[in-house]
Coordinates of C-alpha atoms in Angstrom, one line a residue:
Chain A
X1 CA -29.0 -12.6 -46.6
X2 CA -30.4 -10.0 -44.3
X3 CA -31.7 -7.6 -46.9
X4 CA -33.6 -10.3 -48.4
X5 CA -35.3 -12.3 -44.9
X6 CA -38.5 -11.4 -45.7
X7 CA -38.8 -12.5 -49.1
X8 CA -37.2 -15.6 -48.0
X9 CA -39.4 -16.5 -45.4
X10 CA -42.8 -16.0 -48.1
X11 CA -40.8 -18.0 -50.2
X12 CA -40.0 -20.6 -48.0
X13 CA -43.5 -21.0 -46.5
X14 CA -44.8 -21.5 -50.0
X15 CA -41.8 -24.2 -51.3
X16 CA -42.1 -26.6 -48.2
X17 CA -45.8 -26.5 -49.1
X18 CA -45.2 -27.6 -52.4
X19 CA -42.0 -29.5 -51.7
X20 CA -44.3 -31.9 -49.2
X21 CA -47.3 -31.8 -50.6
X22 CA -46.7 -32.1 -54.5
X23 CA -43.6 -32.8 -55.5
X24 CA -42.8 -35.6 -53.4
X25 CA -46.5 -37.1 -54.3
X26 CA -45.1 -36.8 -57.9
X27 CA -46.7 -33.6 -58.7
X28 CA -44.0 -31.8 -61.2
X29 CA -45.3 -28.1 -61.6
X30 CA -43.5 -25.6 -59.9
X31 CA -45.1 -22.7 -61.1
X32 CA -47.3 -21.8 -57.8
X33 CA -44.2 -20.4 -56.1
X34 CA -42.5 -19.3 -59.3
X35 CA -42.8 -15.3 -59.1
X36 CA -42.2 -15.5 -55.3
X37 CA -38.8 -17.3 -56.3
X38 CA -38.4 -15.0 -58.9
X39 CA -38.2 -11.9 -56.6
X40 CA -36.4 -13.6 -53.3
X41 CA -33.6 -15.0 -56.1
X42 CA -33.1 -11.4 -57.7
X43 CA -32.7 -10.0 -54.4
X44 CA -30.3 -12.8 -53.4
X45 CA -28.4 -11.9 -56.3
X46 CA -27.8 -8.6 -55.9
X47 CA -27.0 -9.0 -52.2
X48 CA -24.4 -11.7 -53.3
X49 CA -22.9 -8.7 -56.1
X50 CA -23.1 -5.8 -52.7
X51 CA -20.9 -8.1 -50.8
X52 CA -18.5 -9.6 -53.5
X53 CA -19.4 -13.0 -52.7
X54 CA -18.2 -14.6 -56.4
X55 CA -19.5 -17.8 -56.9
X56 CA -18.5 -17.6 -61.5
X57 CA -15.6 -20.3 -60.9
X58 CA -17.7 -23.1 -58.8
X59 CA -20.4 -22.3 -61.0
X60 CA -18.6 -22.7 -64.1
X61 CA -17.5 -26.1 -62.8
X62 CA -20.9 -27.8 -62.2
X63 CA -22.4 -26.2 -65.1
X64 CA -19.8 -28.1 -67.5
X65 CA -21.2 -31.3 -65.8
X66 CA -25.0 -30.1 -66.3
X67 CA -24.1 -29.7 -70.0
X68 CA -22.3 -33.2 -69.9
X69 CA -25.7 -34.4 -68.9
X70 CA -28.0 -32.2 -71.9
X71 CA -26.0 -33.9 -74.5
X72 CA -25.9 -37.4 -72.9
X73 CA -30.2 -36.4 -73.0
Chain B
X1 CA -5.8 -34.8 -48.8
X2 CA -8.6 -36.2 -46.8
X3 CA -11.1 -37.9 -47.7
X4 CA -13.6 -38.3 -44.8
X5 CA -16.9 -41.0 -45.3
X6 CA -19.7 -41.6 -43.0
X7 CA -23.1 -43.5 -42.8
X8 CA -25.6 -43.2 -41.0
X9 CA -29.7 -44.5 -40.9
X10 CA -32.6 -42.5 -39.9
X11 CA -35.1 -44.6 -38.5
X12 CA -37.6 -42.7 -40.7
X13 CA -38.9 -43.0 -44.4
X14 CA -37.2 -41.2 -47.0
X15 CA -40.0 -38.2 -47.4
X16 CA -39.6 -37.3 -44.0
X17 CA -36.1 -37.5 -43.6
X18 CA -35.4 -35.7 -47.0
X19 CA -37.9 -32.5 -45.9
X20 CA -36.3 -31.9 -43.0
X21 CA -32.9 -32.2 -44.8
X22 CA -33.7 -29.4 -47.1
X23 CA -34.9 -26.7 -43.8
X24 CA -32.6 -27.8 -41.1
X25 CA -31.0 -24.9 -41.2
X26 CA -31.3 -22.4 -38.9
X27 CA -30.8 -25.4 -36.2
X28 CA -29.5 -25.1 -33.0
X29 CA -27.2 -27.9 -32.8
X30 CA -25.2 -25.8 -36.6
X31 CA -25.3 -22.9 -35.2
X32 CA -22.2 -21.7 -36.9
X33 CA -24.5 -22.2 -39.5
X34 CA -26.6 -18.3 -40.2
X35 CA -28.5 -19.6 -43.1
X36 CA -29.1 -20.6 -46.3
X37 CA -30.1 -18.4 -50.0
X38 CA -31.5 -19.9 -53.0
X39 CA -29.7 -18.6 -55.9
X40 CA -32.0 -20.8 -58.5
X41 CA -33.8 -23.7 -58.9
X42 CA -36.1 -26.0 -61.2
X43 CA -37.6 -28.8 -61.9
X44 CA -36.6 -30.7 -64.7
X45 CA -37.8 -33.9 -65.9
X46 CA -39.3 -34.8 -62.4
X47 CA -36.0 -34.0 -60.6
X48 CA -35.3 -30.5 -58.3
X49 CA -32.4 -28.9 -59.1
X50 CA -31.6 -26.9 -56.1
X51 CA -29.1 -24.4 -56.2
X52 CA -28.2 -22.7 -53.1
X53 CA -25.3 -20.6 -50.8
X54 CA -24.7 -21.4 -47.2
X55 CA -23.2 -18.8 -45.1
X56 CA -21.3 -19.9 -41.8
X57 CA -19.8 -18.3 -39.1
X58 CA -16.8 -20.8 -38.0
X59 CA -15.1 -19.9 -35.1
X60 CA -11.2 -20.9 -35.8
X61 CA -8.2 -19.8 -34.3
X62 CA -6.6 -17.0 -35.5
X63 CA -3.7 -17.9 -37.0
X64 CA -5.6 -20.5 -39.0
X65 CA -8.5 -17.8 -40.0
X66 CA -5.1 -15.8 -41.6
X67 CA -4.5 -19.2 -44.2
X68 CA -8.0 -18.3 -45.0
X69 CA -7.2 -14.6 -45.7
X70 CA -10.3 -12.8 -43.4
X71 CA -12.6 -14.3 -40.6
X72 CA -15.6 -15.3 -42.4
X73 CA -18.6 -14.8 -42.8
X74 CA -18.0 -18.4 -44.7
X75 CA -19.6 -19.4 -47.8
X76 CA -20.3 -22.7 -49.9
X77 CA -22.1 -23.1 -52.9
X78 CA -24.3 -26.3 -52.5
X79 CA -25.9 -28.0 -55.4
X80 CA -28.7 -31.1 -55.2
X81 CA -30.7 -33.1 -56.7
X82 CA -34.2 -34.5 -55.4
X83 CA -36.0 -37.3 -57.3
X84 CA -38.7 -38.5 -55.7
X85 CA -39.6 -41.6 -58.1
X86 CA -36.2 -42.7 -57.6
X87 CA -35.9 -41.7 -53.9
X88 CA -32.6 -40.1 -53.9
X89 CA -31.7 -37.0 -52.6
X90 CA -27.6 -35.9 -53.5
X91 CA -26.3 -32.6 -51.8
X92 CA -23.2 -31.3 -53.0
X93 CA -21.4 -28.2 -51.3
X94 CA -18.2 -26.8 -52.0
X95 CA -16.7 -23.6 -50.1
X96 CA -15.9 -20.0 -52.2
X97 CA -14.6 -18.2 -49.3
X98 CA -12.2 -20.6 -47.5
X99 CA -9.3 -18.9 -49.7
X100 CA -7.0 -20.5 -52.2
X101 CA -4.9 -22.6 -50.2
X102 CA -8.4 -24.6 -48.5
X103 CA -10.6 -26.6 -50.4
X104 CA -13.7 -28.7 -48.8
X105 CA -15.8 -30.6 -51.1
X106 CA -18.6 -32.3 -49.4
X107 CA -21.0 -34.9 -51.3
X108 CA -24.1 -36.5 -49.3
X109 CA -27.0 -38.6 -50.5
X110 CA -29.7 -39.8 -48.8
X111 CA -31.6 -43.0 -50.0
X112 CA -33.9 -45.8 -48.9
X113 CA -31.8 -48.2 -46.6
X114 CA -31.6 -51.4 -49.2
X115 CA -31.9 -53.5 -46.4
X116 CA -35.0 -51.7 -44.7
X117 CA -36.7 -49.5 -47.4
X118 CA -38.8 -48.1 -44.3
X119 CA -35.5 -46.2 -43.3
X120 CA -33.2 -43.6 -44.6
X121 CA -29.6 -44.3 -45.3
X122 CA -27.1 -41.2 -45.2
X123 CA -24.1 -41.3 -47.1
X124 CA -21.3 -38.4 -46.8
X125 CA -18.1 -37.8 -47.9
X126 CA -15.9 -34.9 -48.1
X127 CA -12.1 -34.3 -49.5
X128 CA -10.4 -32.1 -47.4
X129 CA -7.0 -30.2 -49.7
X130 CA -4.9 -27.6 -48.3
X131 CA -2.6 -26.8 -50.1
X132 CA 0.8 -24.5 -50.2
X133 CA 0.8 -23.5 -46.5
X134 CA 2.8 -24.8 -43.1
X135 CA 1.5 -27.5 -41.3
X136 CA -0.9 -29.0 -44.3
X137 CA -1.5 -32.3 -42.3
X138 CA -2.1 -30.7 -39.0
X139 CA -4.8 -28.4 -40.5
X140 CA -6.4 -31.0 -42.7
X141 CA -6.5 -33.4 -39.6
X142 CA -8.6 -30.2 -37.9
X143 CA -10.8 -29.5 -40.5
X144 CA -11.8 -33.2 -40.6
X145 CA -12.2 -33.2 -37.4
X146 CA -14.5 -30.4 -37.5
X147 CA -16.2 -31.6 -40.5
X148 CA -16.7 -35.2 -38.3
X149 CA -18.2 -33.2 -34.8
X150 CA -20.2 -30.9 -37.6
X151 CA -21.8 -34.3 -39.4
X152 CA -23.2 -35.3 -36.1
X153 CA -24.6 -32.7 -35.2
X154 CA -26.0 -32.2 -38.5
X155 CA -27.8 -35.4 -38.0
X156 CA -29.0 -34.5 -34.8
X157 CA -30.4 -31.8 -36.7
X158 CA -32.6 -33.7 -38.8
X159 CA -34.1 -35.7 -36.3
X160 CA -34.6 -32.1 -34.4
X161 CA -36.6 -31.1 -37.7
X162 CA -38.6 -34.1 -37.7
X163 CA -39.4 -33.6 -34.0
X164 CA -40.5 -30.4 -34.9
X165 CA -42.9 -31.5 -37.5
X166 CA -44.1 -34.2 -35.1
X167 CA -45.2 -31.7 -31.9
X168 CA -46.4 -28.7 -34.9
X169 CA -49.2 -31.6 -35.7
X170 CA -49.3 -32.4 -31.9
X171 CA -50.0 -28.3 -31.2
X172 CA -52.1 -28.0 -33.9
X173 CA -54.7 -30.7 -32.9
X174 CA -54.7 -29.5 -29.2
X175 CA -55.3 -26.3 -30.3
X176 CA -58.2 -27.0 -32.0
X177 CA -59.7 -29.7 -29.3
X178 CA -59.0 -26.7 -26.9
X179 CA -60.6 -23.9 -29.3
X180 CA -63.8 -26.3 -29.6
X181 CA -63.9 -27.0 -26.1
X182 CA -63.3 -23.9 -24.5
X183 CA -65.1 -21.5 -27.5
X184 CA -63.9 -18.5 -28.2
X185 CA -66.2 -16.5 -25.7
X186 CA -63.7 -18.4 -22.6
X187 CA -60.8 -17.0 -24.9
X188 CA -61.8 -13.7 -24.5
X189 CA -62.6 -13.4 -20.9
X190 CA -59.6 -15.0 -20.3
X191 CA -57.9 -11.9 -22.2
X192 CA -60.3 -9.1 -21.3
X193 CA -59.9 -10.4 -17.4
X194 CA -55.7 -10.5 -17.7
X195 CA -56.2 -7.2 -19.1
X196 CA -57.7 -5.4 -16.6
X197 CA -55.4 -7.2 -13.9
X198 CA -52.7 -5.6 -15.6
X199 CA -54.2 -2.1 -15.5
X200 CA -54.7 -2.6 -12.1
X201 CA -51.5 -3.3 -11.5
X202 CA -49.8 -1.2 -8.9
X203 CA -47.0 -3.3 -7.8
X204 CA -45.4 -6.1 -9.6
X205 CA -47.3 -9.1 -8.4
X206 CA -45.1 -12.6 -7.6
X207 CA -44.6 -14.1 -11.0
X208 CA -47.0 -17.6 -10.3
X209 CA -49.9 -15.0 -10.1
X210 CA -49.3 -13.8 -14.1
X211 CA -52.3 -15.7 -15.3
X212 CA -51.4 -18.2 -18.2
X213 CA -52.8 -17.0 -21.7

């Protein structure tokens, strides 16, 4: 999304960081790039809603499996 | 219906192969490929949930783009799932915006190679299902042929990625053997001197006489 590049790209840097450096070495806790996710997702979102790009009916799919899997939990 | 399989190994470990999977777009080998937008993720129970939308730029024909209602941009909705301790990575896309008669649904996993645990094993499949349109066989036989020459080049990709990684280490470590060896004082006579060459410029000099910053 073009509105949203630059939020990307902060957001990016930080998650390969993380992605290399702690959660493939087992390091869970995502929270150091939480609020830059939080603000390049939100932008994403409304960019997606400016263009119409709908996504309810895949989504609605995959979520039924995520479910699936809580109550197999 | 399609259904379209490939495999191939990476002659690299797991790690490597699945960090350049998750930024190998922009590439240019995919380039109908503008980029990707993560729409959430998490980690849960020691697993990343990614999910994410892709956003192409195909160039088909045009009286295939009018089965698809409009000429793209393109978009799929790609879900995966990275767990490290178990080292598997599975990527699942499916496309929104290929209209209602196309569907592509594209599954790929990446795992230690059982046979050598040092290399990566890529798995991919994708059903290919047009339905209620002219021709169905002809276009699915297209679109899995695009989907086949696409694969490729998304491996190519990868390995572009991990070349990538590979000279940004090389770069970075002559950089600093230069930076140490030259000091910064060389730097910036090197600058100041280009500087004032270029103020005194009055006609463009031959190109091999731009000095080299």
């Amino acid at each position: 999304m073009e509105a949203c590049k630059e939020l990307k790209a902060k957001y990016d840097r930080c998650f390969n960081n993380w992605f290399s450096e702690k959660f493939l070495r087992g390091i869970y806790d995502d929270s150091e790039c939480a609020s830059l996710l939080k603000v390049y997702t939100e932008c994403v979102a409304q960019a997606m809603k400016d263009q119409n790009i709908n996504i309810d009916e895949v989504n609605m799919a995959h979520l039924g499996t995520e479910q699936e899997k809580k109550t197999e939990d | 219906m399609k259904l379209w399989t490939s495999h191939h190994t990476f002659d690299h470990p797991w790690e490597t192969v699945v960090k350049a999977a998750c930024r190998k777009y922009p590439n240019p080998l995919n380039p109908h490929v503008l980029g990707t937008d993560v729409i959430d993720r998490k980690v849960k129970d020691g697993v990343l949930y990614s999910h994410r939308l892709v956003s192409s730029q195909w160039r088909f024909p045009k009286w295939l783009t009018q089965f698809f209602g409009h000429q793209g941009p393109y978009y799929a909705s790609e879900w995966s799932e990275v767990n490290p301790e178990a080292k598997e990575m599975v990527v699942k896309t499916v496309n929104i915006s290929l209209g209602k008669h196309v569907s592509v649904d594209e599954v790929v996993t990446y795992a230690p190679h059982p046979e050598n645990p040092e290399t990566t094993l890529l798995s991919q499949q994708a059903v290919i299902s047009i339905q209620g349109v002219p021709l169905i066989d002809h276009l699915e036989k297209l679109l899995t042929m695009r989907i086949d020459q696409n694969a490729k080049k998304g491996r190519q990709a990868v390995e572009w990625v991990i070349e990538k990684f590979q000279s940004e280490m090389k770069d970075m470590t002559d950089d600093l053997f230069s930076y140490t060896k030259q000091g910064m004082e060389d730097l910036q006579n090197v600058a100041k001197k280009s500087f004032d060459e270029f103020q005194n410029l009055t006609v463009p000099p031959p190109s091999q006489s731009i000095p080299k910053l």
